[in-house]
Amino acid sequence: METNKLLDRGYKKAVNVMKMNMTELGFSASVERHANYYSVWTRDHCISAIAACLSKDEELINTAKKGVLYLLRKQIDHGQVPSYVEIEKRK
């Protein structure tokens, strides 16, 4: 397969995975509701937010913004943000 076609195919699959993991609170680590995987993990979300901005896809960018703002609302006085926030329980 030609390199450009392979890269394009991989890019489209990556965007699709990000869209599958969009929630009202940001990007979840997994679409599966198993243990705490259905959560917004700070480190993973921030990496996904960078990718969303680079994609120039408004839907992904809006989800990235929601997640960053939500995590910042959970920030404590000393500056730490939680490692993750459970989407359904919001804790």
JSON list of C-alpha atoms in Angstrom, two decimals:
[
{"chain": "A", "resi": 1, "resn": "MET", "atom": "CA", "xyz": [0.00, 0.00, 0.00]},
{"chain": "A", "resi": 2, "resn": "GLU", "atom": "CA", "xyz": [1.26, 3.46, -0.83]},
{"chain": "A", "resi": 3, "resn": "THR", "atom": "CA", "xyz": [2.62, 5.33, 2.20]},
{"chain": "A", "resi": 4, "resn": "ASN", "atom": "CA", "xyz": [0.27, 8.33, 1.86]},
{"chain": "A", "resi": 5, "resn": "LYS", "atom": "CA", "xyz": [-2.78, 6.07, 1.62]},
{"chain": "A", "resi": 6, "resn": "LEU", "atom": "CA", "xyz": [-1.64, 4.13, 4.66]},
{"chain": "A", "resi": 7, "resn": "LEU", "atom": "CA", "xyz": [-1.09, 7.33, 6.66]},
{"chain": "A", "resi": 8, "resn": "ASP", "atom": "CA", "xyz": [-4.47, 8.69, 5.58]},
{"chain": "A", "resi": 9, "resn": "ARG", "atom": "CA", "xyz": [-6.17, 5.45, 6.59]},
{"chain": "A", "resi": 10, "resn": "GLY", "atom": "CA", "xyz": [-4.47, 5.50, 10.00]},
{"chain": "A", "resi": 11, "resn": "TYR", "atom": "CA", "xyz": [-5.37, 9.16, 10.53]},
{"chain": "A", "resi": 12, "resn": "LYS", "atom": "CA", "xyz": [-9.04, 8.51, 9.75]},
{"chain": "A", "resi": 13, "resn": "LYS", "atom": "CA", "xyz": [-9.12, 5.56, 12.15]},
{"chain": "A", "resi": 14, "resn": "ALA", "atom": "CA", "xyz": [-7.50, 7.65, 14.89]},
{"chain": "A", "resi": 15, "resn": "VAL", "atom": "CA", "xyz": [-10.05, 10.44, 14.44]},
{"chain": "A", "resi": 16, "resn": "ASN", "atom": "CA", "xyz": [-12.84, 7.84, 14.55]},
{"chain": "A", "resi": 17, "resn": "VAL", "atom": "CA", "xyz": [-11.54, 6.42, 17.84]},
{"chain": "A", "resi": 18, "resn": "MET", "atom": "CA", "xyz": [-11.35, 9.91, 19.33]},
{"chain": "A", "resi": 19, "resn": "LYS", "atom": "CA", "xyz": [-14.94, 10.59, 18.26]},
{"chain": "A", "resi": 20, "resn": "MET", "atom": "CA", "xyz": [-16.09, 7.30, 19.81]},
{"chain": "A", "resi": 21, "resn": "ASN", "atom": "CA", "xyz": [-14.53, 8.43, 23.11]},
{"chain": "A", "resi": 22, "resn": "MET", "atom": "CA", "xyz": [-16.12, 11.89, 23.21]},
{"chain": "A", "resi": 23, "resn": "THR", "atom": "CA", "xyz": [-18.27, 12.56, 26.28]},
{"chain": "A", "resi": 24, "resn": "GLU", "atom": "CA", "xyz": [-19.87, 15.64, 27.79]},
{"chain": "A", "resi": 25, "resn": "LEU", "atom": "CA", "xyz": [-16.87, 15.90, 30.16]},
{"chain": "A", "resi": 26, "resn": "GLY", "atom": "CA", "xyz": [-14.06, 15.32, 27.67]},
{"chain": "A", "resi": 27, "resn": "PHE", "atom": "CA", "xyz": [-12.37, 12.28, 26.14]},
{"chain": "A", "resi": 28, "resn": "SER", "atom": "CA", "xyz": [-12.87, 8.99, 27.98]},
{"chain": "A", "resi": 29, "resn": "ALA", "atom": "CA", "xyz": [-10.07, 6.45, 28.18]},
{"chain": "A", "resi": 30, "resn": "SER", "atom": "CA", "xyz": [-12.42, 3.81, 26.79]},
{"chain": "A", "resi": 31, "resn": "VAL", "atom": "CA", "xyz": [-15.95, 3.50, 25.49]},
{"chain": "A", "resi": 32, "resn": "GLU", "atom": "CA", "xyz": [-16.34, 0.40, 27.65]},
{"chain": "A", "resi": 33, "resn": "ARG", "atom": "CA", "xyz": [-17.80, 1.02, 31.07]},
{"chain": "A", "resi": 34, "resn": "HIS", "atom": "CA", "xyz": [-15.38, -1.34, 32.79]},
{"chain": "A", "resi": 35, "resn": "ALA", "atom": "CA", "xyz": [-13.91, -0.41, 36.18]},
{"chain": "A", "resi": 36, "resn": "ASN", "atom": "CA", "xyz": [-12.65, 3.17, 35.94]},
{"chain": "A", "resi": 37, "resn": "TYR", "atom": "CA", "xyz": [-11.75, 3.13, 32.25]},
{"chain": "A", "resi": 38, "resn": "TYR", "atom": "CA", "xyz": [-14.85, 5.16, 31.44]},
{"chain": "A", "resi": 39, "resn": "SER", "atom": "CA", "xyz": [-13.23, 8.24, 32.95]},
{"chain": "A", "resi": 40, "resn": "VAL", "atom": "CA", "xyz": [-11.47, 11.38, 31.85]},
{"chain": "A", "resi": 41, "resn": "TRP", "atom": "CA", "xyz": [-7.82, 10.68, 32.66]},
{"chain": "A", "resi": 42, "resn": "THR", "atom": "CA", "xyz": [-5.91, 13.95, 32.88]},
{"chain": "A", "resi": 43, "resn": "ARG", "atom": "CA", "xyz": [-2.71, 12.86, 31.14]},
{"chain": "A", "resi": 44, "resn": "ASP", "atom": "CA", "xyz": [-4.51, 10.98, 28.36]},
{"chain": "A", "resi": 45, "resn": "HIS", "atom": "CA", "xyz": [-7.04, 13.76, 27.89]},
{"chain": "A", "resi": 46, "resn": "CYS", "atom": "CA", "xyz": [-4.34, 16.40, 27.48]},
{"chain": "A", "resi": 47, "resn": "ILE", "atom": "CA", "xyz": [-2.55, 14.34, 24.83]},
{"chain": "A", "resi": 48, "resn": "SER", "atom": "CA", "xyz": [-5.89, 13.81, 23.07]},
{"chain": "A", "resi": 49, "resn": "ALA", "atom": "CA", "xyz": [-6.61, 17.55, 23.34]},
{"chain": "A", "resi": 50, "resn": "ILE", "atom": "CA", "xyz": [-3.37, 18.34, 21.49]},
{"chain": "A", "resi": 51, "resn": "ALA", "atom": "CA", "xyz": [-4.32, 15.85, 18.77]},
{"chain": "A", "resi": 52, "resn": "ALA", "atom": "CA", "xyz": [-7.83, 17.34, 18.60]},
{"chain": "A", "resi": 53, "resn": "CYS", "atom": "CA", "xyz": [-6.44, 20.83, 18.07]},
{"chain": "A", "resi": 54, "resn": "LEU", "atom": "CA", "xyz": [-4.10, 19.59, 15.37]},
{"chain": "A", "resi": 55, "resn": "SER", "atom": "CA", "xyz": [-6.99, 17.83, 13.62]},
{"chain": "A", "resi": 56, "resn": "LYS", "atom": "CA", "xyz": [-8.86, 21.14, 13.21]},
{"chain": "A", "resi": 57, "resn": "ASP", "atom": "CA", "xyz": [-12.09, 19.15, 13.73]},
{"chain": "A", "resi": 58, "resn": "GLU", "atom": "CA", "xyz": [-14.47, 21.45, 15.63]},
{"chain": "A", "resi": 59, "resn": "GLU", "atom": "CA", "xyz": [-16.27, 18.58, 17.35]},
{"chain": "A", "resi": 60, "resn": "LEU", "atom": "CA", "xyz": [-12.99, 17.19, 18.71]},
{"chain": "A", "resi": 61, "resn": "ILE", "atom": "CA", "xyz": [-11.74, 20.65, 19.67]},
{"chain": "A", "resi": 62, "resn": "ASN", "atom": "CA", "xyz": [-14.94, 21.38, 21.61]},
{"chain": "A", "resi": 63, "resn": "THR", "atom": "CA", "xyz": [-14.61, 18.09, 23.49]},
{"chain": "A", "resi": 64, "resn": "ALA", "atom": "CA", "xyz": [-10.98, 18.94, 24.27]},
{"chain": "A", "resi": 65, "resn": "LYS", "atom": "CA", "xyz": [-12.04, 22.32, 25.69]},
{"chain": "A", "resi": 66, "resn": "LYS", "atom": "CA", "xyz": [-14.79, 20.75, 27.78]},
{"chain": "A", "resi": 67, "resn": "GLY", "atom": "CA", "xyz": [-12.36, 18.26, 29.28]},
{"chain": "A", "resi": 68, "resn": "VAL", "atom": "CA", "xyz": [-9.66, 20.78, 30.12]},
{"chain": "A", "resi": 69, "resn": "LEU", "atom": "CA", "xyz": [-12.18, 23.16, 31.70]},
{"chain": "A", "resi": 70, "resn": "TYR", "atom": "CA", "xyz": [-13.81, 20.34, 33.67]},
{"chain": "A", "resi": 71, "resn": "LEU", "atom": "CA", "xyz": [-10.47, 19.11, 35.00]},
{"chain": "A", "resi": 72, "resn": "LEU", "atom": "CA", "xyz": [-9.52, 22.67, 35.95]},
{"chain": "A", "resi": 73, "resn": "ARG", "atom": "CA", "xyz": [-12.75, 22.96, 37.95]},
{"chain": "A", "resi": 74, "resn": "LYS", "atom": "CA", "xyz": [-11.59, 19.91, 39.92]},
{"chain": "A", "resi": 75, "resn": "GLN", "atom": "CA", "xyz": [-8.18, 21.49, 40.61]},
{"chain": "A", "resi": 76, "resn": "ILE", "atom": "CA", "xyz": [-7.38, 22.00, 44.30]},
{"chain": "A", "resi": 77, "resn": "ASP", "atom": "CA", "xyz": [-5.95, 25.15, 45.91]},
{"chain": "A", "resi": 78, "resn": "HIS", "atom": "CA", "xyz": [-2.35, 23.92, 45.65]},
{"chain": "A", "resi": 79, "resn": "GLY", "atom": "CA", "xyz": [-2.67, 23.47, 41.89]},
{"chain": "A", "resi": 80, "resn": "GLN", "atom": "CA", "xyz": [-3.00, 19.70, 41.57]},
{"chain": "A", "resi": 81, "resn": "VAL", "atom": "CA", "xyz": [-5.61, 18.26, 39.24]},
{"chain": "A", "resi": 82, "resn": "PRO", "atom": "CA", "xyz": [-6.97, 14.76, 39.78]},
{"chain": "A", "resi": 83, "resn": "SER", "atom": "CA", "xyz": [-5.45, 11.84, 37.90]},
{"chain": "A", "resi": 84, "resn": "TYR", "atom": "CA", "xyz": [-8.91, 11.06, 36.57]},
{"chain": "A", "resi": 85, "resn": "VAL", "atom": "CA", "xyz": [-12.57, 11.89, 37.01]},
{"chain": "A", "resi": 86, "resn": "GLU", "atom": "CA", "xyz": [-15.23, 9.21, 36.65]},
{"chain": "A", "resi": 87, "resn": "ILE", "atom": "CA", "xyz": [-17.69, 10.37, 34.01]},
{"chain": "A", "resi": 88, "resn": "GLU", "atom": "CA", "xyz": [-20.85, 8.82, 35.41]},
{"chain": "A", "resi": 89, "resn": "LYS", "atom": "CA", "xyz": [-20.17, 9.55, 39.11]},
{"chain": "A", "resi": 90, "resn": "ARG", "atom": "CA", "xyz": [-18.33, 12.84, 38.43]},
{"chain": "A", "resi": 91, "resn": "LYS", "atom": "CA", "xyz": [-15.89, 12.13, 41.23]}
]
